[in-house]
mmCIF file of C-alpha atoms and ligand atoms in Angstrom:
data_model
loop_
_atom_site.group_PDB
_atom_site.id
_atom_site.type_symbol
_atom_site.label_atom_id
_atom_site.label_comp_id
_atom_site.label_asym_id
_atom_site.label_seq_id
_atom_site.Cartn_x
_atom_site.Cartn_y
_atom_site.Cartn_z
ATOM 1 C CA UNK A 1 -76.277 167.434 -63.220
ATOM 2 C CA UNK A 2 -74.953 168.116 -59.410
ATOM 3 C CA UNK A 3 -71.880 166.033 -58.813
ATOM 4 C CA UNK A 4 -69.603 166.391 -54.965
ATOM 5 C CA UNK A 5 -66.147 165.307 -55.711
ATOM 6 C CA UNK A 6 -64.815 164.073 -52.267
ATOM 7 C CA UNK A 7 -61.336 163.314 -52.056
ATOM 8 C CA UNK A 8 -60.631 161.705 -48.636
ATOM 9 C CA UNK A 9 -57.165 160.702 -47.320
ATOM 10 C CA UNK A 10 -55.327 159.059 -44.650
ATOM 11 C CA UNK A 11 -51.853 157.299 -43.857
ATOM 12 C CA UNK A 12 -53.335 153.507 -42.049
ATOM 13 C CA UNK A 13 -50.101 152.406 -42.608
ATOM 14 C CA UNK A 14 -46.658 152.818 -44.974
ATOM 15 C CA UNK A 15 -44.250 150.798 -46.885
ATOM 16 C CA UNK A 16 -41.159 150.931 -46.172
ATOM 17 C CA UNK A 17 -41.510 153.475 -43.283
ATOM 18 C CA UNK A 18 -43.289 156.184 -43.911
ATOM 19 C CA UNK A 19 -42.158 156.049 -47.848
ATOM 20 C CA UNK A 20 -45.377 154.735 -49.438
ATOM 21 C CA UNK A 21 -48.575 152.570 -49.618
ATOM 22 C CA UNK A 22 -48.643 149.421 -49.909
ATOM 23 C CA UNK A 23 -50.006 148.024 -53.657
ATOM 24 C CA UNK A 24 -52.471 145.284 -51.682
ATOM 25 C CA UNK A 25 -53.590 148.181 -49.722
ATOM 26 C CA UNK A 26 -54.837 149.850 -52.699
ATOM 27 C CA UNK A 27 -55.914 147.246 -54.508
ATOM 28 C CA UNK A 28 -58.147 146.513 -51.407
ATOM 29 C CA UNK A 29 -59.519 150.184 -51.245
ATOM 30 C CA UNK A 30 -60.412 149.452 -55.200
ATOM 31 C CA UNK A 31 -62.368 146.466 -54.487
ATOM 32 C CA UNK A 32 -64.249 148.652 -51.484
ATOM 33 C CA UNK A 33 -65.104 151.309 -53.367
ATOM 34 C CA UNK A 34 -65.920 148.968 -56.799
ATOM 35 C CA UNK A 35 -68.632 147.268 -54.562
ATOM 36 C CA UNK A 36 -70.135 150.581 -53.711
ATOM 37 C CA UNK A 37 -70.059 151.756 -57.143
ATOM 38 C CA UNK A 38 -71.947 148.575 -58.236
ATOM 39 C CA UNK A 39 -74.325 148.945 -55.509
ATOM 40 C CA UNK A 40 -74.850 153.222 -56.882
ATOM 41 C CA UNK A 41 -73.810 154.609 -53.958
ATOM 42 C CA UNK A 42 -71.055 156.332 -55.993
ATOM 43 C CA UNK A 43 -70.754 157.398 -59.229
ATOM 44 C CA UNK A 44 -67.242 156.297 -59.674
ATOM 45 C CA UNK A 45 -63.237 156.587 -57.758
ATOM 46 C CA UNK A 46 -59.742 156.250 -57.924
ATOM 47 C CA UNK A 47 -57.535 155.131 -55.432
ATOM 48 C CA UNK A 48 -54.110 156.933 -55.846
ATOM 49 C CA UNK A 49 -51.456 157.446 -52.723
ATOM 50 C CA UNK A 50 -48.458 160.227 -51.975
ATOM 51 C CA UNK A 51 -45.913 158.420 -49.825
ATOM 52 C CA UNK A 52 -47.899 157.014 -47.109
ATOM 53 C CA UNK A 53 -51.113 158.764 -47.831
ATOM 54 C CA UNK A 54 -53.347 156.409 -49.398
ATOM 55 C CA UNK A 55 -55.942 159.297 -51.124
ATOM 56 C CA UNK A 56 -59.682 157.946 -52.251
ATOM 57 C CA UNK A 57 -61.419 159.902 -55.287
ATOM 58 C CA UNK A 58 -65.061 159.906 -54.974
ATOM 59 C CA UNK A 59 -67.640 160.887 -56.797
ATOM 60 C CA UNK A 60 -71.434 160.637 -55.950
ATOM 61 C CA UNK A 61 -74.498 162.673 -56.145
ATOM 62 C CA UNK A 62 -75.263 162.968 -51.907
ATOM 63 C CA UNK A 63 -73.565 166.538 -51.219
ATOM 64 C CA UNK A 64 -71.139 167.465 -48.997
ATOM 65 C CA UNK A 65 -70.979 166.120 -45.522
ATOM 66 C CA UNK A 66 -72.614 162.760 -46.581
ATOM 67 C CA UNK A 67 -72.667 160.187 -43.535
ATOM 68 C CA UNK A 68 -72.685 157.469 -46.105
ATOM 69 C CA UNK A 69 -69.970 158.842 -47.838
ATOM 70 C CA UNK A 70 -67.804 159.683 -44.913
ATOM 71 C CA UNK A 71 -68.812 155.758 -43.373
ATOM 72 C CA UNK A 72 -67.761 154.186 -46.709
ATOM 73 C CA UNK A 73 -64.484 156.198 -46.762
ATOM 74 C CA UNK A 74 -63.883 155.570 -42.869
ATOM 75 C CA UNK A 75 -65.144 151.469 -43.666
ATOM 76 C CA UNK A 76 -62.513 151.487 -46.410
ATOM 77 C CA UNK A 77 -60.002 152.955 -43.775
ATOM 78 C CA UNK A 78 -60.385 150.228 -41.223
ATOM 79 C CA UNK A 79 -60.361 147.334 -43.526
ATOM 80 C CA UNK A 80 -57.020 148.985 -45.133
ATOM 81 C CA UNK A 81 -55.860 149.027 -41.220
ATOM 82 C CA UNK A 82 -56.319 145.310 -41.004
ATOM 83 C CA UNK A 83 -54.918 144.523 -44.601
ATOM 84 C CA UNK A 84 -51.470 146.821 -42.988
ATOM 85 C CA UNK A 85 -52.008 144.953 -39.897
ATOM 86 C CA UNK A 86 -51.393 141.717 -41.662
ATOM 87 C CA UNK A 87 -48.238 143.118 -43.824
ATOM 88 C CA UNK A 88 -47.221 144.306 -40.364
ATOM 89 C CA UNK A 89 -46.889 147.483 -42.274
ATOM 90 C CA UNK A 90 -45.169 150.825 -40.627
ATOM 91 C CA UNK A 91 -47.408 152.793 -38.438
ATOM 92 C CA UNK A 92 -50.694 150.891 -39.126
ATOM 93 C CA UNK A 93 -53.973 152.914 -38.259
ATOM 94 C CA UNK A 94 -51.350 156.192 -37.981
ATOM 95 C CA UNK A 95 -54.312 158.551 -38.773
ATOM 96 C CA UNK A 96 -57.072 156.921 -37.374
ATOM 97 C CA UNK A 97 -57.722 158.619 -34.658
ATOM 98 C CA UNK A 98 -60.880 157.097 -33.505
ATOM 99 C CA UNK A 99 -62.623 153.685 -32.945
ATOM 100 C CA UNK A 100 -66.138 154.960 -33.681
ATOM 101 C CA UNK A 101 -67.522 156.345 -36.195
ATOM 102 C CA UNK A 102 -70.280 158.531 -35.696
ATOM 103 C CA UNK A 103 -71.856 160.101 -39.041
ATOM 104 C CA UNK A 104 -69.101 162.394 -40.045
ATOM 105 C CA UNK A 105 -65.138 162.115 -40.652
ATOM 106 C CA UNK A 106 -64.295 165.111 -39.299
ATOM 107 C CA UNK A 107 -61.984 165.293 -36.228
ATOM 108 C CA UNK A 108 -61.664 161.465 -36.571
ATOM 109 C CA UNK A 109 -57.950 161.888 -38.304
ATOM 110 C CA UNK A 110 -58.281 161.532 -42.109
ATOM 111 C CA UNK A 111 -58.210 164.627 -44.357
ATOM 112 C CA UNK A 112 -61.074 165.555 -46.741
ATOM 113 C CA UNK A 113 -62.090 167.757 -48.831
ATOM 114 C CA UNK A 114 -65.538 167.993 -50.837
ATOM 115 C CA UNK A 115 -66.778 170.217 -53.554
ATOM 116 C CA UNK A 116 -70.349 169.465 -54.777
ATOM 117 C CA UNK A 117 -71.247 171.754 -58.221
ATOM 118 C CA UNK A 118 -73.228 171.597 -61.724
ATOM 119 C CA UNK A 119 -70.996 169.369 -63.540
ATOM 120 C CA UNK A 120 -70.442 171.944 -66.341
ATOM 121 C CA UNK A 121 -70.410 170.516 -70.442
ATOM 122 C CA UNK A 122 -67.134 169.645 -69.809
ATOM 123 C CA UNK A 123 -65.396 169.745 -66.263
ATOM 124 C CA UNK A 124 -61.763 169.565 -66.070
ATOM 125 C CA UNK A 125 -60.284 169.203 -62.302
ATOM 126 C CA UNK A 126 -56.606 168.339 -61.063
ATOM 127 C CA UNK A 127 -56.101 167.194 -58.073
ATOM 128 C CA UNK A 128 -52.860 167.714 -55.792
ATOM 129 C CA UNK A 129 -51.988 165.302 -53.380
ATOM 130 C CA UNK A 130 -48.758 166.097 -51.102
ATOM 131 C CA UNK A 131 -46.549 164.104 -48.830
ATOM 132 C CA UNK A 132 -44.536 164.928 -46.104
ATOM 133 C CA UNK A 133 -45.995 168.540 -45.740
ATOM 134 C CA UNK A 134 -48.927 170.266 -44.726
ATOM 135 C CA UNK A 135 -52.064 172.683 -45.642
ATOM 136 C CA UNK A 136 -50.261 176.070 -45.526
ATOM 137 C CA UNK A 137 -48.247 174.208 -48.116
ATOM 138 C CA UNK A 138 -51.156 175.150 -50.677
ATOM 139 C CA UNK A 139 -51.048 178.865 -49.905
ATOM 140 C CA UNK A 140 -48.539 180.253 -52.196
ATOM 141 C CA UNK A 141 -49.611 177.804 -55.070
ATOM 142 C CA UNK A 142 -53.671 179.341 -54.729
ATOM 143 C CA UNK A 143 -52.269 182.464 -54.540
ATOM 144 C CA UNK A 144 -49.913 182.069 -57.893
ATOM 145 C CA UNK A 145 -53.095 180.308 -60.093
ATOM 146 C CA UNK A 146 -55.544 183.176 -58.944
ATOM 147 C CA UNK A 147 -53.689 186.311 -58.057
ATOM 148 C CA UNK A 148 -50.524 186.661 -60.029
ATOM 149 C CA UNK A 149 -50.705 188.132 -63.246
ATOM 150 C CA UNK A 150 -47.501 186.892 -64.133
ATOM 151 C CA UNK A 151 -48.521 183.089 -63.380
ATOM 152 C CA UNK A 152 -51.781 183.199 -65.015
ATOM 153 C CA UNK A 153 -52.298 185.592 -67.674
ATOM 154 C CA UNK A 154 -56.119 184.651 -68.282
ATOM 155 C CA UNK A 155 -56.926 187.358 -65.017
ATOM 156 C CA UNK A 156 -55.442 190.089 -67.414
ATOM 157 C CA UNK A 157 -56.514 188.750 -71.140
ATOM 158 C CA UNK A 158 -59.543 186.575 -70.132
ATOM 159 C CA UNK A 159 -62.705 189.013 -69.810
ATOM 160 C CA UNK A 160 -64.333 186.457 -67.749
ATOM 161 C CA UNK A 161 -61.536 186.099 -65.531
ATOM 162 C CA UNK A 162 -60.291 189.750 -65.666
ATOM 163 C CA UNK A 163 -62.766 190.419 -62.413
ATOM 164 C CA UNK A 164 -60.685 188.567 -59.702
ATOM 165 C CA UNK A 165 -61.791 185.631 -57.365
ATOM 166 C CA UNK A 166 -62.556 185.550 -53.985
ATOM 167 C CA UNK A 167 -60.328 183.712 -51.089
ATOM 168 C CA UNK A 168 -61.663 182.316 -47.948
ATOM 169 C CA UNK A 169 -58.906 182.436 -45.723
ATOM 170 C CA UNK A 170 -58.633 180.056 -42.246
ATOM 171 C CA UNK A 171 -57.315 180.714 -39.067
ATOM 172 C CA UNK A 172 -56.339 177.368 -38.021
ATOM 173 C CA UNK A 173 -55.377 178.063 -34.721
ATOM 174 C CA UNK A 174 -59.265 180.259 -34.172
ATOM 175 C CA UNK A 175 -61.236 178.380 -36.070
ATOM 176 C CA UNK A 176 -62.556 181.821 -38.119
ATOM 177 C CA UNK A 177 -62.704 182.592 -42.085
ATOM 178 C CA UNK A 178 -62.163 185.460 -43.684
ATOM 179 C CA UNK A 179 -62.693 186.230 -47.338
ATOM 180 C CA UNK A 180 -61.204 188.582 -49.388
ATOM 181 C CA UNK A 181 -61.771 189.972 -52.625
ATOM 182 C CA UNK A 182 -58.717 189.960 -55.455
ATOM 183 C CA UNK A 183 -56.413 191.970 -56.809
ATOM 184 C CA UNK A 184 -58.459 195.067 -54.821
ATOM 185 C CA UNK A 185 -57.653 193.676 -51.339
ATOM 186 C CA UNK A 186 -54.376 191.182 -52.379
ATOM 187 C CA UNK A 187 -52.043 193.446 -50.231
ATOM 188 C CA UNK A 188 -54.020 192.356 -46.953
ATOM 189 C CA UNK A 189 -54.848 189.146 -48.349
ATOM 190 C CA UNK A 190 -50.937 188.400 -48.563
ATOM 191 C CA UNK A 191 -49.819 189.572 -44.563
ATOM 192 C CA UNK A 192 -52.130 186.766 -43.617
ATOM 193 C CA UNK A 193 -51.102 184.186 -46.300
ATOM 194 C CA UNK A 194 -47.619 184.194 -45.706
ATOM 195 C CA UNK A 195 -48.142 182.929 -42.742
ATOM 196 C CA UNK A 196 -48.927 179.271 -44.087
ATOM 197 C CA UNK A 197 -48.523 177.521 -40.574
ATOM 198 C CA UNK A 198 -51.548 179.697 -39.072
ATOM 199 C CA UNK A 199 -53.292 180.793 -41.992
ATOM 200 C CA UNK A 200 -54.746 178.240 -44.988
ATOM 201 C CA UNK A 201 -56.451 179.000 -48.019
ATOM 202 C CA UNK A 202 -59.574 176.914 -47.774
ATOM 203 C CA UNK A 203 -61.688 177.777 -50.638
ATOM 204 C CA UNK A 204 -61.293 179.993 -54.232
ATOM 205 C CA UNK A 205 -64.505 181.431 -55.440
ATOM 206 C CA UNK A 206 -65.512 183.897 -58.694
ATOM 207 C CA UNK A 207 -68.419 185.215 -56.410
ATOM 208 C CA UNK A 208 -68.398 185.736 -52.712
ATOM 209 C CA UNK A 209 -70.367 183.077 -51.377
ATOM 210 C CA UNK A 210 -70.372 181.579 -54.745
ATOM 211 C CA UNK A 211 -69.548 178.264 -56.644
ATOM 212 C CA UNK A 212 -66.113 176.685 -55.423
ATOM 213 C CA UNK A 213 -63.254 176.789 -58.122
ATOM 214 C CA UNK A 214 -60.929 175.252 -55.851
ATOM 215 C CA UNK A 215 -60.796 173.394 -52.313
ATOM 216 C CA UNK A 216 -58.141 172.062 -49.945
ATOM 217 C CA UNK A 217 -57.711 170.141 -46.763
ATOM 218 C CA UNK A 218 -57.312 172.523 -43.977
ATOM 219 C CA UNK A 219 -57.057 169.620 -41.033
ATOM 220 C CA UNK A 220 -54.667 170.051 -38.624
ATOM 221 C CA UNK A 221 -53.630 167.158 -36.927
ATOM 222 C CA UNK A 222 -52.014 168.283 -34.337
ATOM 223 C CA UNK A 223 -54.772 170.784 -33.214
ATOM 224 C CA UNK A 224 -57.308 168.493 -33.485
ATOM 225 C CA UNK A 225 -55.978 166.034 -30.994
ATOM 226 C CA UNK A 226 -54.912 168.848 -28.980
ATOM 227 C CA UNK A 227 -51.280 167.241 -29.535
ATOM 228 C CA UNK A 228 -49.222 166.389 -32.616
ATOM 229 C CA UNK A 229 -50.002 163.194 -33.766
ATOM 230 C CA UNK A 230 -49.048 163.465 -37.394
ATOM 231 C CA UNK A 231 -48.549 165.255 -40.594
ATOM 232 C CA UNK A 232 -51.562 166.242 -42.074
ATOM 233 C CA UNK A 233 -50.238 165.651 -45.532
ATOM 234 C CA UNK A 234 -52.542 168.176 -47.375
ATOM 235 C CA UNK A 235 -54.709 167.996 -50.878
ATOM 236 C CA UNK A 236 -55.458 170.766 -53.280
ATOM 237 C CA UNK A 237 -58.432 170.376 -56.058
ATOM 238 C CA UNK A 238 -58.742 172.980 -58.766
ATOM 239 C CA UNK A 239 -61.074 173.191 -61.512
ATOM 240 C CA UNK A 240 -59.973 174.447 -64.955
ATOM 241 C CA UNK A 241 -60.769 176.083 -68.006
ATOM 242 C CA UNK A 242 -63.695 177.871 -69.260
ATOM 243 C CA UNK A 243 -63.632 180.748 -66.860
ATOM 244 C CA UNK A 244 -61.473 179.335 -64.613
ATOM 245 C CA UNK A 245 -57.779 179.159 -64.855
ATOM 246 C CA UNK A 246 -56.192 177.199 -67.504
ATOM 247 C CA UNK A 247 -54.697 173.380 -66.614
ATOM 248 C CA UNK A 248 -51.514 174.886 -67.846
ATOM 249 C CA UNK A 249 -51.814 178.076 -65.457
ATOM 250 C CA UNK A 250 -52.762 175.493 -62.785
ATOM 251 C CA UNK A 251 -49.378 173.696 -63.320
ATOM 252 C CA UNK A 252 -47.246 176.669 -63.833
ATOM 253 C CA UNK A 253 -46.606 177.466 -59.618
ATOM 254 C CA UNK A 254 -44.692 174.063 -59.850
ATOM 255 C CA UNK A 255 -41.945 175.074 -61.742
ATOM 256 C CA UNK A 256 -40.702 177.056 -58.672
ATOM 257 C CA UNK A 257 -40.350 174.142 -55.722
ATOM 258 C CA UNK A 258 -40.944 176.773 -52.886
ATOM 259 C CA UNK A 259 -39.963 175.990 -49.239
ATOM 260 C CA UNK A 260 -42.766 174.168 -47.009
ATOM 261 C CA UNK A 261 -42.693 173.060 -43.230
ATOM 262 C CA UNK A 262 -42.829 169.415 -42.792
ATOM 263 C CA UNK A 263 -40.102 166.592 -44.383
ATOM 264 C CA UNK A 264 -37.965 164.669 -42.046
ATOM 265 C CA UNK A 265 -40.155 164.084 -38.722
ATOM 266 C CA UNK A 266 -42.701 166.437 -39.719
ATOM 267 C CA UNK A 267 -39.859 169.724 -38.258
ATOM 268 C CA UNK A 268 -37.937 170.789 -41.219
ATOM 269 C CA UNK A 269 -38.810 172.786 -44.056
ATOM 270 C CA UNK A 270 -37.815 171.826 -47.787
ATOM 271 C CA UNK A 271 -38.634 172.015 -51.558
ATOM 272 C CA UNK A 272 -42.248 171.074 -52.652
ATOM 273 C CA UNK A 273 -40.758 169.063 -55.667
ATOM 274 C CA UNK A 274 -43.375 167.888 -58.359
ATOM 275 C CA UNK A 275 -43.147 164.209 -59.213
ATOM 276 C CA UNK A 276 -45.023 161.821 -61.323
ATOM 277 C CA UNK A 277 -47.204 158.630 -59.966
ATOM 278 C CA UNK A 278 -43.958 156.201 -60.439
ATOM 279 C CA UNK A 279 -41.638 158.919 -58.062
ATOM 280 C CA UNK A 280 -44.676 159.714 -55.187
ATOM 281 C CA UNK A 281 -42.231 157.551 -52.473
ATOM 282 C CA UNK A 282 -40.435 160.203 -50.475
ATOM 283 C CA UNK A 283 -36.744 158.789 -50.092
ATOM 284 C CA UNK A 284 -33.670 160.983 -49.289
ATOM 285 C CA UNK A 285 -34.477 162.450 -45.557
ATOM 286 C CA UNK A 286 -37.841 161.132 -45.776
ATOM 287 C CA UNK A 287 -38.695 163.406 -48.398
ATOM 288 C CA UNK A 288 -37.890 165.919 -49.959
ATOM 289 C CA UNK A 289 -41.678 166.810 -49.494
ATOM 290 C CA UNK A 290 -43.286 165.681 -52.848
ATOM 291 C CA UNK A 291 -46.243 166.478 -54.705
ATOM 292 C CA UNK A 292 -48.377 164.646 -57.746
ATOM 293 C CA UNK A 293 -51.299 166.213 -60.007
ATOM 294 C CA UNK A 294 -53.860 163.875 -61.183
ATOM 295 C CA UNK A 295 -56.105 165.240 -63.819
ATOM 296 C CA UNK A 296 -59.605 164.297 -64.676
ATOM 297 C CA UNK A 297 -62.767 165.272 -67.139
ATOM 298 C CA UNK A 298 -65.880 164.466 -64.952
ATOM 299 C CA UNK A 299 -68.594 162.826 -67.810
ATOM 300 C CA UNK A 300 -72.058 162.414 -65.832
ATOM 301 C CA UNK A 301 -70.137 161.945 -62.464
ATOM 302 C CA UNK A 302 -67.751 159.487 -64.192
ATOM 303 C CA UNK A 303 -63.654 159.903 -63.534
ATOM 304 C CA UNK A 304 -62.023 160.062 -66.802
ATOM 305 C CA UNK A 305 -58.677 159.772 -65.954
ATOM 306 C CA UNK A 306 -56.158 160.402 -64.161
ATOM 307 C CA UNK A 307 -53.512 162.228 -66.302
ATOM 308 C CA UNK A 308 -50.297 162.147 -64.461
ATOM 309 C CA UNK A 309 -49.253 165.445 -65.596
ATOM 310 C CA UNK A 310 -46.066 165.866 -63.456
ATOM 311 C CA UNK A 311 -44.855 162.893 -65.514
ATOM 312 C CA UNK A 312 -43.895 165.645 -67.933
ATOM 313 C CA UNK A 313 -40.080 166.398 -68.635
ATOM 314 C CA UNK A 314 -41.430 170.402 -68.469
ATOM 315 C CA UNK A 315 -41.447 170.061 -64.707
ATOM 316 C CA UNK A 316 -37.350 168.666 -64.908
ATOM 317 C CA UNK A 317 -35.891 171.455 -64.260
ATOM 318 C CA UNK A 318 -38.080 172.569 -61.046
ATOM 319 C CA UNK A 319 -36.806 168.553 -60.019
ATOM 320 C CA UNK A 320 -33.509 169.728 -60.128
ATOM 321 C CA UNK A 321 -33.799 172.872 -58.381
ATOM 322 C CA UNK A 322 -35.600 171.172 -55.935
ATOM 323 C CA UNK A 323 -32.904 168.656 -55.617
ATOM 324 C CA UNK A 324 -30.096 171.731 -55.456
ATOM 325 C CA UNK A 325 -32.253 173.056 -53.028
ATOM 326 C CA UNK A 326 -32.497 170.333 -50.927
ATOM 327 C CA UNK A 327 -28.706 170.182 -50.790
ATOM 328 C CA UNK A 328 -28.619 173.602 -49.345
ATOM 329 C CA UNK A 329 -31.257 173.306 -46.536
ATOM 330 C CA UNK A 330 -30.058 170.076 -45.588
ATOM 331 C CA UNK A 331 -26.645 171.493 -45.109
ATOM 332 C CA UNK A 332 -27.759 173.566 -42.421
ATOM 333 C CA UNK A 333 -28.840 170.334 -40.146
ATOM 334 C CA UNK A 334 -30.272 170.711 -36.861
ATOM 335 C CA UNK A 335 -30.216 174.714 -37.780
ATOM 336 C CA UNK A 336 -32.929 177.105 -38.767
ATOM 337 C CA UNK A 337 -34.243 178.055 -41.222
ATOM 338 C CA UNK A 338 -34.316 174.176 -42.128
ATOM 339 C CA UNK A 339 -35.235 172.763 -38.748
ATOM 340 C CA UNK A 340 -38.367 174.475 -38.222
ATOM 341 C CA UNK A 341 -39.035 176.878 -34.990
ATOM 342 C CA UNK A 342 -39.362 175.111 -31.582
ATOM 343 C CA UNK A 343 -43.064 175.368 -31.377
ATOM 344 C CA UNK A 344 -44.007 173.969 -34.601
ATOM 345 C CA UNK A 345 -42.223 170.541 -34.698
ATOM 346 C CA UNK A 346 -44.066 167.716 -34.964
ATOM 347 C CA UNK A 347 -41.137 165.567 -32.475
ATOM 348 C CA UNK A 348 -39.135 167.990 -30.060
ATOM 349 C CA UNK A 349 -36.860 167.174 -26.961
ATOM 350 C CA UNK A 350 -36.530 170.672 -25.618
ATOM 351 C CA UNK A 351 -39.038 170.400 -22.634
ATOM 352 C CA UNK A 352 -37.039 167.439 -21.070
ATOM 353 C CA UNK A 353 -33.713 168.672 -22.074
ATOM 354 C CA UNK A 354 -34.782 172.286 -20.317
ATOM 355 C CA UNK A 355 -35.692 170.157 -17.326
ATOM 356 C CA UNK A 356 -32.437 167.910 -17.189
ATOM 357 C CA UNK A 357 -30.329 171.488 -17.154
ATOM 358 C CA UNK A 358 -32.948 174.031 -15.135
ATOM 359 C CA UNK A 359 -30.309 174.002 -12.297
ATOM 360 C CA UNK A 360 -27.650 175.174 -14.939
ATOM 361 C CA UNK A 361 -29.006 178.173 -16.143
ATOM 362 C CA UNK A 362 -27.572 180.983 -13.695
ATOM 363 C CA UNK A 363 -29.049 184.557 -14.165
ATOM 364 C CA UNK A 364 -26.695 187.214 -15.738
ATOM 365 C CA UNK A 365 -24.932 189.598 -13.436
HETATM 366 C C1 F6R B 401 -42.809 162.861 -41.387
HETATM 367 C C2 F6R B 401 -42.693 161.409 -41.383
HETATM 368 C C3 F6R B 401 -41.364 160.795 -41.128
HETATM 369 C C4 F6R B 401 -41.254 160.285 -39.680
HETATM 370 C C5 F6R B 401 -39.868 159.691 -39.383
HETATM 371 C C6 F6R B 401 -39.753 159.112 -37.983
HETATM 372 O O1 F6R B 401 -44.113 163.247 -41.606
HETATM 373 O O2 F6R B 401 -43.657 160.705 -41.518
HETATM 374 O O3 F6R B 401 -40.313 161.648 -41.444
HETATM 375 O O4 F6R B 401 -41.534 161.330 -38.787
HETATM 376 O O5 F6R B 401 -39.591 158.649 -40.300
HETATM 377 O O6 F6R B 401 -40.795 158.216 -37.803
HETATM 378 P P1 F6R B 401 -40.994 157.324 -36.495
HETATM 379 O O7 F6R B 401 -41.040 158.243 -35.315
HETATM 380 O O8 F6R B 401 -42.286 156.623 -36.749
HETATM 381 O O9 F6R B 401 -39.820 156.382 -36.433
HETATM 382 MG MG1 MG B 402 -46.715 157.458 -41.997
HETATM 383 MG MG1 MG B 403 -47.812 161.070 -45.137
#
């Protein structure tokens, strides 16, 4: 049977701060989405939230791009927005960028991502939901789960993985894919990858063109208002086994907490440090920038699930490094590397400060 898992995400409003979602606001997204699932318009969902990103799990049988999908998502959205309005929560309606809907979510602020496939006789999928970073965040994870042979040993002992997998590759700033075909063309692959504020892994596929293994949000905020407005706090869903990469290769890039832009005031970059459910509430500096997996076995379109498998004391150590980590780039302060480069911070003073002081700069003799 053809199933689209949507996962569709947006930050209407946190608690404390920007630290979390409020528990009325999901409960109120559950009793949305139950109504729709009682009326078939879905086949199930889960409401889970990162920090302030409250994230909604759909499944349903309509394809990607649904308008009724998208308008139930966006309907859930706005009645969160008044629920936060009520709590007087912190930045209520922070990624709703529109008043009108008109048939599609895209461009109107909230993050999605949609995969619709032949549920398979038994579907495994995890699904990463981050806080207090953004989609270039996902880059060096998709490139450890389907590239590196010394992250995920099925692409060397796994004849039906032994072949590769093909990345389509974003140009945020152009608006232009380009795929290419792994380990043969990894080298190029990796000059554009590395630059994770420009380029995003969109899409992992065993055939060019093919079925999606794995998906992520690729919105950018700030380009899509044409300002920053936000942190585009990204997710990630990857589906395992059976051809496709294990749930434990899946897991294994997050015992390294690499370095991603975003954390304090959406200008610094930090750890990515892997946290259960409980520990999704970004604290010290606003972050450090935090990521859960929720894992599910799709039965007929039905969620099984979640596991919370950061909730694992495996992933302790990559806590702590995160946490040792965190020490060191915070004791740089306003310096880079940690305070990102002048043109990609999310709040910056330096055009007003340059104007203040023009008549001070005096040419060099
Ligand atoms: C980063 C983030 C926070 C805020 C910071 C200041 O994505 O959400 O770090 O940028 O708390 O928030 P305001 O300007 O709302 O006081
Ligand atoms: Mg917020
Ligand atoms: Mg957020």
């Amino acid at each position: 049977m053809k199933v689209t898992l949507s996962v569709i995400k947006a930050d209407i409003g946190g608690y404390v701060g920007h630290s979390a979602s409020h528990p009325q606001i999901k409960d109120h997204a559950r009793s949305i989405l139950e109504n729709a699932k009682k009326g078939k318009k879905i086949f199930d969902y889960e409401v889970l939230s990162c920090g302030d990103d409250l994230n909604l799990v759909l499944t349903h049988g309509r394809g990607e791009d649904s308008e009724e999908i998208h308008a139930l998502a966006w309907r859930t959205f706005e009645e969160c927005t008044e629920k936060a309005r009520e709590l007087k929560l912190y930045g209520v309606g922070q990624d709703l960028l529109s008043d009108t809907f008109s048939g599609n979510i895209k461009g109107l602020g909230p993050g999605f991502v949609e995969i619709e496939f032949e549920e398979r006789e038994s579907e495994p999928v995890i699904i990463f939901m981050a806080d207090k970073t953004s989609p270039g965040a996902w880059n060096y994870t998709v490139y450890k789960i389907f590239a590196d042979p010394f992250n995920t040993i099925g692409l060397v002992i796994d004849p039906s993985m032994h072949n590769g997998f093909y990345f389509d590759v974003l140009d945020v700033f152009e608006d232009k894919i380009v795929t290419f075909k792994t380990p043969e063309e990894l080298y190029d692959m990796l000059v554009f990858v590395g630059t994770t504020e420009h380029y995003c892994v969109k899409d992992v596929r065993k055939e060019e063109g093919g079925e999606v293994v794995a998906a992520s949000t690729t919105q950018k905020l700030n380009i899509m208002a044409g300002r920053y407005v936000g942190k585009d706090d990204p997710v990630l869903i990857v589906r395992a086994q059976h051809g496709f990469p294990a749930v434990g290769e899946i897991l294994e890039p997050f015992t390294m907490p690499h370095l991603v832009e975003g954390w304090m005031r959406g200008s610094h970059r930090g750890p990515l440090m892997p946290v259960s459910f409980e520990h999704a509430t970004p604290s010290r500096f606003d972050g450090p920038p935090r990521v859960i997996a929720a894992g599910f076995q799709l039965a007929n379109g039905k969620l099984i699930g979640p596991r919370d498998h950061f909730d694992d004391p495996a992933f302790d150590e990559a806590r702590k490094k995160a946490n040792l980590v965190a020490d060191y780039m915070r004791a740089h302060g306003p310096f880079e590397p940690h305070r990102l480069p002048l043109d990609e911070m999310e709040y910056t003073t330096l055009p007003e400060v340059k104007k203040r002081l023009e008549g001070r700069f005096k040419a060099v003799k």
